[in-house]
Coordinates of C-alpha atoms and ligand atoms in Angstrom, one line a residue:
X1 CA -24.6 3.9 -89.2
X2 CA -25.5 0.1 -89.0
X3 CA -22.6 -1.2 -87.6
X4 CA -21.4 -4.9 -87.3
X5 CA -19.5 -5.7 -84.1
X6 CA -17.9 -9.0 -83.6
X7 CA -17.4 -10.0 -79.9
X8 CA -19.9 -7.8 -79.2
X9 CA -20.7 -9.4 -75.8
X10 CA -17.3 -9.5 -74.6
X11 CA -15.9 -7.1 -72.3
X12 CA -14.5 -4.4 -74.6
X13 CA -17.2 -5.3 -76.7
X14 CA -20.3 -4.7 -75.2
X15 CA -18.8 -1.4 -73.7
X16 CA -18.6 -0.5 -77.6
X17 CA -21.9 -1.5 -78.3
X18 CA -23.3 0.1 -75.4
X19 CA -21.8 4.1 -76.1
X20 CA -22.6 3.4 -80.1
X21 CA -26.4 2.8 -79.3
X22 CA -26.5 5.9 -76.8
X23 CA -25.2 7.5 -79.8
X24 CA -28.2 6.4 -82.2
X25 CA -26.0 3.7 -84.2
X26 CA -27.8 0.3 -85.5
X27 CA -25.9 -2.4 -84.1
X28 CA -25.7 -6.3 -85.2
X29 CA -23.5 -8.4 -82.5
X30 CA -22.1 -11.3 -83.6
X31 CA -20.7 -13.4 -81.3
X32 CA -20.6 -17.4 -80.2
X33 CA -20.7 -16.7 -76.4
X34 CA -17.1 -18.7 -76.0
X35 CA -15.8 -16.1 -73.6
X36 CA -19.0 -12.7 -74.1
X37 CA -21.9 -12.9 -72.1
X38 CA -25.5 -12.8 -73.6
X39 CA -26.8 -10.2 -70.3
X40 CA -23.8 -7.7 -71.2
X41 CA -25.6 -6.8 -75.0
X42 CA -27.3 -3.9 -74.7
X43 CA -31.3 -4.8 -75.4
X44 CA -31.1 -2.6 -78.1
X45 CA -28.7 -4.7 -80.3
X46 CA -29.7 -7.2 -82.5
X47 CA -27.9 -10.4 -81.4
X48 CA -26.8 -13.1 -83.6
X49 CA -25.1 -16.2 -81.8
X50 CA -22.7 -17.3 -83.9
X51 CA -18.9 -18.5 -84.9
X52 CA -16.9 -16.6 -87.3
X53 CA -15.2 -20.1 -88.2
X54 CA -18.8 -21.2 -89.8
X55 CA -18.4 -19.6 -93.0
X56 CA -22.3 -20.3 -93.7
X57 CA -23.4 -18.5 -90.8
X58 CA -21.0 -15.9 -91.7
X59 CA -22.3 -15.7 -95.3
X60 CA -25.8 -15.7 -93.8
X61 CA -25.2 -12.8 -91.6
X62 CA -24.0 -11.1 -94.7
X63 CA -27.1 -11.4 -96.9
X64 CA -29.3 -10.5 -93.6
X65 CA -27.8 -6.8 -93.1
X66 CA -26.1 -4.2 -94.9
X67 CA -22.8 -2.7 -92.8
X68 CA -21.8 0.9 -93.2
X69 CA -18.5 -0.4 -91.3
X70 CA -17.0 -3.5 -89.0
X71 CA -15.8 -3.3 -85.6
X72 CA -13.8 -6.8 -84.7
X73 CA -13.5 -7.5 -81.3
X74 CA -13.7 -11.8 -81.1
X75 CA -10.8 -13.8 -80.3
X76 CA -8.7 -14.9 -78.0
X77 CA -6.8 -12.7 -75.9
X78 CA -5.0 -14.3 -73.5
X79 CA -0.9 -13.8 -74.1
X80 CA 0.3 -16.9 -71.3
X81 CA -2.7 -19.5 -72.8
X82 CA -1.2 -18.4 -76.3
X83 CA 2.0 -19.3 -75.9
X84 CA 0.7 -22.9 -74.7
X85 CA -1.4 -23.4 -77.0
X86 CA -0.1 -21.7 -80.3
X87 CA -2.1 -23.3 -82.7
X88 CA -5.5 -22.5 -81.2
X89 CA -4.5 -19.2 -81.8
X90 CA -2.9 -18.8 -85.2
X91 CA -5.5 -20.8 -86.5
X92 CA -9.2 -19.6 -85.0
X93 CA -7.9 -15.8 -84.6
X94 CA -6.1 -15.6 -88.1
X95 CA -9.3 -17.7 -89.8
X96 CA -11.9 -15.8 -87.5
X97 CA -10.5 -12.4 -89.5
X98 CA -9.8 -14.2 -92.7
X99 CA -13.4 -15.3 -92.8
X100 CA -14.8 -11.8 -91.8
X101 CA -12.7 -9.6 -94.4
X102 CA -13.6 -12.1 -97.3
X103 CA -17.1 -11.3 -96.4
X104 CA -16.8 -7.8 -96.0
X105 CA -14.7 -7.1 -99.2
X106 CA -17.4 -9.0 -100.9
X107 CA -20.4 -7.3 -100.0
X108 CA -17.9 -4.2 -100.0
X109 CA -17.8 -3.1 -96.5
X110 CA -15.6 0.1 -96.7
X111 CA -14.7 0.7 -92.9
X112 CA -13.3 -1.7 -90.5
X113 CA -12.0 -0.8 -86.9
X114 CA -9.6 -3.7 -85.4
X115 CA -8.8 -4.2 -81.8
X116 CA -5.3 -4.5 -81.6
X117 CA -3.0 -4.4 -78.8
X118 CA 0.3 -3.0 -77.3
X119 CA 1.6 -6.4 -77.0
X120 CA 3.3 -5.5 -80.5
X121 CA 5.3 -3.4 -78.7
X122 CA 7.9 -6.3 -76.9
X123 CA 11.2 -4.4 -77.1
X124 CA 10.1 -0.3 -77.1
X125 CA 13.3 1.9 -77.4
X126 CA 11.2 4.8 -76.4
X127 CA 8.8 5.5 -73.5
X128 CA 6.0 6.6 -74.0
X129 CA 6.1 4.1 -77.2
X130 CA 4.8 6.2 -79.9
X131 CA 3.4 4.4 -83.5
X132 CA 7.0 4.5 -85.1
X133 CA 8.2 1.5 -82.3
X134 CA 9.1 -1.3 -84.2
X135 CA 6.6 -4.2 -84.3
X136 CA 7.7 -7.2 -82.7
X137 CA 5.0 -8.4 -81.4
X138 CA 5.3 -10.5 -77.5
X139 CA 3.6 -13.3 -77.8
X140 CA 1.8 -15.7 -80.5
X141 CA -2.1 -13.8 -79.6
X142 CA -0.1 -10.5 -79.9
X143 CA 0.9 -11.9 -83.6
X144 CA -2.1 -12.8 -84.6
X145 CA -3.1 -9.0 -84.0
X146 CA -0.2 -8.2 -86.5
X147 CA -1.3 -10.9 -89.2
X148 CA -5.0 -8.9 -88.7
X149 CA -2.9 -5.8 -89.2
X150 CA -0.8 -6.9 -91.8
X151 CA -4.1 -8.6 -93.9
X152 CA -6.1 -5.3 -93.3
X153 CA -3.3 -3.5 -95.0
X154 CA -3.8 -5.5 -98.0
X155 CA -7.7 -5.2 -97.6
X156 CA -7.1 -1.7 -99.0
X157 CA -4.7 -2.0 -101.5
X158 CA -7.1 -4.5 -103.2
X159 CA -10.4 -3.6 -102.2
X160 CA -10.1 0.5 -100.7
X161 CA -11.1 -1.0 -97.4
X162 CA -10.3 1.7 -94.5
X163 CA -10.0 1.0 -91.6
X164 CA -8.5 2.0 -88.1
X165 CA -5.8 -0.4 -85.6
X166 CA -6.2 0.7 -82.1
X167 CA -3.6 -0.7 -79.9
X168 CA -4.9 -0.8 -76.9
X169 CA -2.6 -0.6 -73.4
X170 CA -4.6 -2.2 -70.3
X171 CA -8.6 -1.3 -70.5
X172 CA -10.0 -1.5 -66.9
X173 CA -13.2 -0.1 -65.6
X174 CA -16.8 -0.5 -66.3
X175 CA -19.6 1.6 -67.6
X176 CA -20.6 4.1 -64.8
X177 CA -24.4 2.7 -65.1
X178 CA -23.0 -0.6 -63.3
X179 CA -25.1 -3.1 -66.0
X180 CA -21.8 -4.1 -67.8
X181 CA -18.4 -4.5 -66.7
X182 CA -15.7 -7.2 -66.8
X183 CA -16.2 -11.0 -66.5
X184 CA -13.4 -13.3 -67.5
X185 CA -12.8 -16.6 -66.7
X186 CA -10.3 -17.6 -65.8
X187 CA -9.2 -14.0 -64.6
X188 CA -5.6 -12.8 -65.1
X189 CA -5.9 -8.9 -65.0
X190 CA -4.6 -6.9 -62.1
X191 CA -7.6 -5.2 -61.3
X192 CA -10.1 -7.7 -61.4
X193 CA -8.0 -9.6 -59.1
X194 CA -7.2 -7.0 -56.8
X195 CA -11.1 -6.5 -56.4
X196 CA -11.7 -10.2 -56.1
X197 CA -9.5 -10.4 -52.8
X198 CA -11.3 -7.2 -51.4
X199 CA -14.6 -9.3 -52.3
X200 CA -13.4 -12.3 -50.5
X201 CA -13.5 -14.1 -53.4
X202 CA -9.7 -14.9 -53.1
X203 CA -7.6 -14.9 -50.4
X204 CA -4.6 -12.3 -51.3
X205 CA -3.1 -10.5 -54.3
X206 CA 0.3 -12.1 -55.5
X207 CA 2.5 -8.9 -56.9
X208 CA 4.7 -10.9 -59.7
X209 CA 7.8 -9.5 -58.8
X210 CA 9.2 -6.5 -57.2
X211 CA 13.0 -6.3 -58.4
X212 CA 11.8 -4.3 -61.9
X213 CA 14.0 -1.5 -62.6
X214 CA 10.8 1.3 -61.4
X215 CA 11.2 3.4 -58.6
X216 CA 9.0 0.8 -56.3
X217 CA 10.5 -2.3 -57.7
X218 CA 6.9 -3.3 -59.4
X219 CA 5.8 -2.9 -63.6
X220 CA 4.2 0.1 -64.4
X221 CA 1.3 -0.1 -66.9
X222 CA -1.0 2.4 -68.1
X223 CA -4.6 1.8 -67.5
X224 CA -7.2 2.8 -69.9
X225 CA -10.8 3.0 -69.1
X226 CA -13.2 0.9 -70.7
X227 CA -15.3 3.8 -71.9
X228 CA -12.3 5.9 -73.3
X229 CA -11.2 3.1 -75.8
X230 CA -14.8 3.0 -76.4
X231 CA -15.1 6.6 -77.3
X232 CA -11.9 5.7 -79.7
X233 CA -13.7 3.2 -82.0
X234 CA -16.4 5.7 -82.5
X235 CA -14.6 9.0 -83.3
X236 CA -12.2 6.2 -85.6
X237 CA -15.4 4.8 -87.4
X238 CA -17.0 8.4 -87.5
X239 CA -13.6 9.4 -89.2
X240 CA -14.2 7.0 -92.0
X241 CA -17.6 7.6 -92.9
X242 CA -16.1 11.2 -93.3
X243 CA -13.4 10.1 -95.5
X244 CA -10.3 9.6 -93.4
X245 CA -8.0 7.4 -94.5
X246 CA -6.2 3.8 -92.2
X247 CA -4.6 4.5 -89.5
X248 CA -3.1 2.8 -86.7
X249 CA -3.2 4.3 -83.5
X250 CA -2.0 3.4 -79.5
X251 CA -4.4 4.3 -77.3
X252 CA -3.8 5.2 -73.6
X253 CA -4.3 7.4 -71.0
X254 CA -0.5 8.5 -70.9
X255 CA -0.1 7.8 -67.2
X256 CA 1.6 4.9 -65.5
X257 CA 1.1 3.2 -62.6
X258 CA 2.9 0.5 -60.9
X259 CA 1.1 -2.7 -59.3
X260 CA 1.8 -1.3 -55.9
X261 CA 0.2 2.0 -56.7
X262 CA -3.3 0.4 -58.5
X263 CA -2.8 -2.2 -54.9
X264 CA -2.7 1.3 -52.7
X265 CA -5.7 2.9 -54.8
X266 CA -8.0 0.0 -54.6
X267 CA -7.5 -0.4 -50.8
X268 CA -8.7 3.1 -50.3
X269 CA -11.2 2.5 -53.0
X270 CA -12.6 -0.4 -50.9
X271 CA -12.2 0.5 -48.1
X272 CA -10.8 -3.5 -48.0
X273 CA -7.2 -4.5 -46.9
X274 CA -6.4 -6.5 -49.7
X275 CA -3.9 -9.2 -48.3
X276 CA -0.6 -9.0 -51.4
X277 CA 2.6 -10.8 -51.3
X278 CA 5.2 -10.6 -53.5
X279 CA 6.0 -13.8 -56.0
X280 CA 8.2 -14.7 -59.1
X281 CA 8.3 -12.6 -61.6
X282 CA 5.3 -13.2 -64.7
X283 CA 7.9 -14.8 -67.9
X284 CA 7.4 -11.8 -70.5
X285 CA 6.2 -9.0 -68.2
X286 CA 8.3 -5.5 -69.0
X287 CA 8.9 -3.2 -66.6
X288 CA 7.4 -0.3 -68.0
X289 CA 4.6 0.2 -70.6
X290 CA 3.2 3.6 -71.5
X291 CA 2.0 5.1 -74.5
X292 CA 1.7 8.1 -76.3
X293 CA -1.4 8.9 -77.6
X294 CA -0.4 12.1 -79.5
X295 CA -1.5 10.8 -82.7
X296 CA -5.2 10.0 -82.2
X297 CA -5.8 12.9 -80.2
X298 CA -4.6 15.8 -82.7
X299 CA -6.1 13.5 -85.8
X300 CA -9.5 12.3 -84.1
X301 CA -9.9 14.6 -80.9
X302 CA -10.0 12.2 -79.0
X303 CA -9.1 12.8 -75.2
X304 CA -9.5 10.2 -71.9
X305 CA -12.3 11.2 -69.9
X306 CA -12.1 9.1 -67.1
X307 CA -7.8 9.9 -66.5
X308 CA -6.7 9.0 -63.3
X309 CA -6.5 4.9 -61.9
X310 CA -9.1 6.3 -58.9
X311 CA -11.8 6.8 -60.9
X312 CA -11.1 3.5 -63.0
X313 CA -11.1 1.7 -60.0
X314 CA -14.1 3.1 -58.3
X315 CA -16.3 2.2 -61.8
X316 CA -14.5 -1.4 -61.9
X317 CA -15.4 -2.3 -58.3
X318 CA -19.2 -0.6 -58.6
X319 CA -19.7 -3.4 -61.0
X320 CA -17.4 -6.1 -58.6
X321 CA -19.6 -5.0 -55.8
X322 CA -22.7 -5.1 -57.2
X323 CA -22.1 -8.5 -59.5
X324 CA -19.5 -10.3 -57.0
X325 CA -20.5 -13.7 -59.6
X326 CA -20.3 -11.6 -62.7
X327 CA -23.1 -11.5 -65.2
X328 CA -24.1 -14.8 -63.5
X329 CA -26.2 -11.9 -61.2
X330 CA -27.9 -10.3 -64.2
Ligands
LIG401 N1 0.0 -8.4 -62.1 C1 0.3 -8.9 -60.8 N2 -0.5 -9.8 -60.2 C2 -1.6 -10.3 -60.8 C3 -1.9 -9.9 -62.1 C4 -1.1 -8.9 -62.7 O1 1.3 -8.4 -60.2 O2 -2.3 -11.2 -60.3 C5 0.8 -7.4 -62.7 C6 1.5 -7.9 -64.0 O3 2.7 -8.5 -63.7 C7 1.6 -6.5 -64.7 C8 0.4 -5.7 -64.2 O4 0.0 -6.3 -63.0 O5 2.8 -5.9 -64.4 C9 -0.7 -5.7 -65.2 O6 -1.0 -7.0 -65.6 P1 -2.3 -7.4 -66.4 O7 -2.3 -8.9 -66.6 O8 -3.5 -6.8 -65.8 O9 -2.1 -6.7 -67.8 P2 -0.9 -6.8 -68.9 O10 0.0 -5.6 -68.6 O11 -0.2 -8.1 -68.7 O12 -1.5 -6.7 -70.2

């Protein structure tokens, strides 16, 4: 297939991008390098630089290739800068997939796949949160997801667009061939900045808060590797070229694993102290997110690969070690 992916140089992105090409896919990355990284596109890709706010480029992308399907990754993701600056966010990501679905319905794209996020999930009743949680989505970047839902359900009443949600839980890790892994800046991921200390590049881990109600006091998450959501997109795009119809799906490894625990794994990973206290809670944290994957994996056969936090780590800090300044080392 000849596949568009937005945000293709972004972290999630060029992971994507990277398993699609091993796989014989055509590629087209579009992305305006606000937050991706040119070095993290895999040579193979064709690589437009562009903004999905510039409806001309947009249009001009459009009359260049022919999709079989969409894969949209760009925007911003950061939940704490969204609720400080709500506007940046309801404006560029809501336009950003308004612009890219007016193209795609009119040169009658058939298959989108969205990145979505667990952060719909603010008040789950049940854990592991299943797909029937309500939606209430955390923050203003986890409601722009939700708009991009809600629009793509539209997409196919009017246009028989198909296309797949995966709500992802926390993606860490980096491809096992240590040329891509994750590079954001500013940094506000556990792992990333639990690697950082053991690099030097910060002084000491600060746990927000260790009064939750989990057995050691600190929020269990449930890590997903990089290369498992990416294997996700696939089988989810593959599904629709064979005819499947939309779905939304959560997608995690099952598992949780409390800040303490992914603090304990990476010291042995490293072999590195890692200095932590313990600090104020993070406004809007929950205690406990997990989720159950059931769905994707009896509809798309889908199964993590790379299932415990070890192995995550180990892959996350080959690319740490070997890139302590990022794709700045490329
Ligand atoms: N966390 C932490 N210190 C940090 C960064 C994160 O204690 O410097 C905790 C955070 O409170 C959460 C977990 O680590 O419980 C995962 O946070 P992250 O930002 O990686 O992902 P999120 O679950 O917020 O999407």
């Amino acid at each position: 297939m000849k596949l568009l992916v937005t945000g293709g140089a972004g972290y999630i992105g060029s992971h994507v991008v990277e398993l699609l090409i091993e796989r014989g896919h055509e590629v087209v990355v579009f992305d305006n390098l606000c937050a991706g990284h040119r070095a993290a596109v895999h040579p193979k890709a064709t690589f437009v630089l562009g903004d999905l706010l510039n409806c001309p480029a947009l249009a001009a992308l459009f009359a260049e290739h022919t999709f079989d399907g969409i894969m949209h990754f760009a925007s911003h993701i950061l939940v704490g800068e969204s609720m400080q600056t709500p506007f940046k966010y309801l404006r560029d990501n809501i336009d950003a997939v308004t612009n890219l679905l007016e193209q795609a319905t009119q040169h009658e794209v058939k298959r989108f796949i969205l990145s979505s996020t667990a952060n719909l999930y603010d008040n789950p009743q049940h854990v592991p949160i299943t797909e029937d949680e309500a939606v209430i989505p955390g923050s203003v970047y986890g409601e722009t997801k939700h708009v991009a839902e809600r629009m793509l359900y539209w997409m196919d009443r009017i246009y028989g667009l198909k296309y797949v949600c995966l709500r992802y839980f926390n993606a860490c890790g980096a491809h096992p061939n240590g040329h891509i892994g994750e590079d954001h800046h500013p940094e506000s991921h556990l792992i990333p900045i639990t690697l950082q200390v053991a690099l030097g590049k910060r002084e000491k881990l600060v746990i927000y808060g260790d009064d939750y109600d989990t057995p050691d006091g600190t929020c269990i998450r449930d890590y997903i590797h990089v290369l498992d959501l990416a294997d996700a997109h696939i089988r989810a795009m593959e599904a629709l070229a064979n005819g499947a119809g939309s779905r939304v799906y959560n997608l995690g490894s099952g598992t949780g694993y409390s800040v303490l625990e992914v603090l304990e794994t990476a010291r042995e990973v490293t072999g590195h102290p890692i200095p932590a206290e313990v600090g104020a809670r993070r406004p809007g944290d929950l205690p406990k997110l997990i989720a159950d994957s059931t769905r994707i994996k009896s509809e798309l056969g889908w199964q993590p690969k790379f299932d415990n936090i070890r192995v995550m780590i180990e892959t996350a800090w080959n690319w740490h070690r070997n890139h302590p300044n990022g794709f700045n080392d490329r």
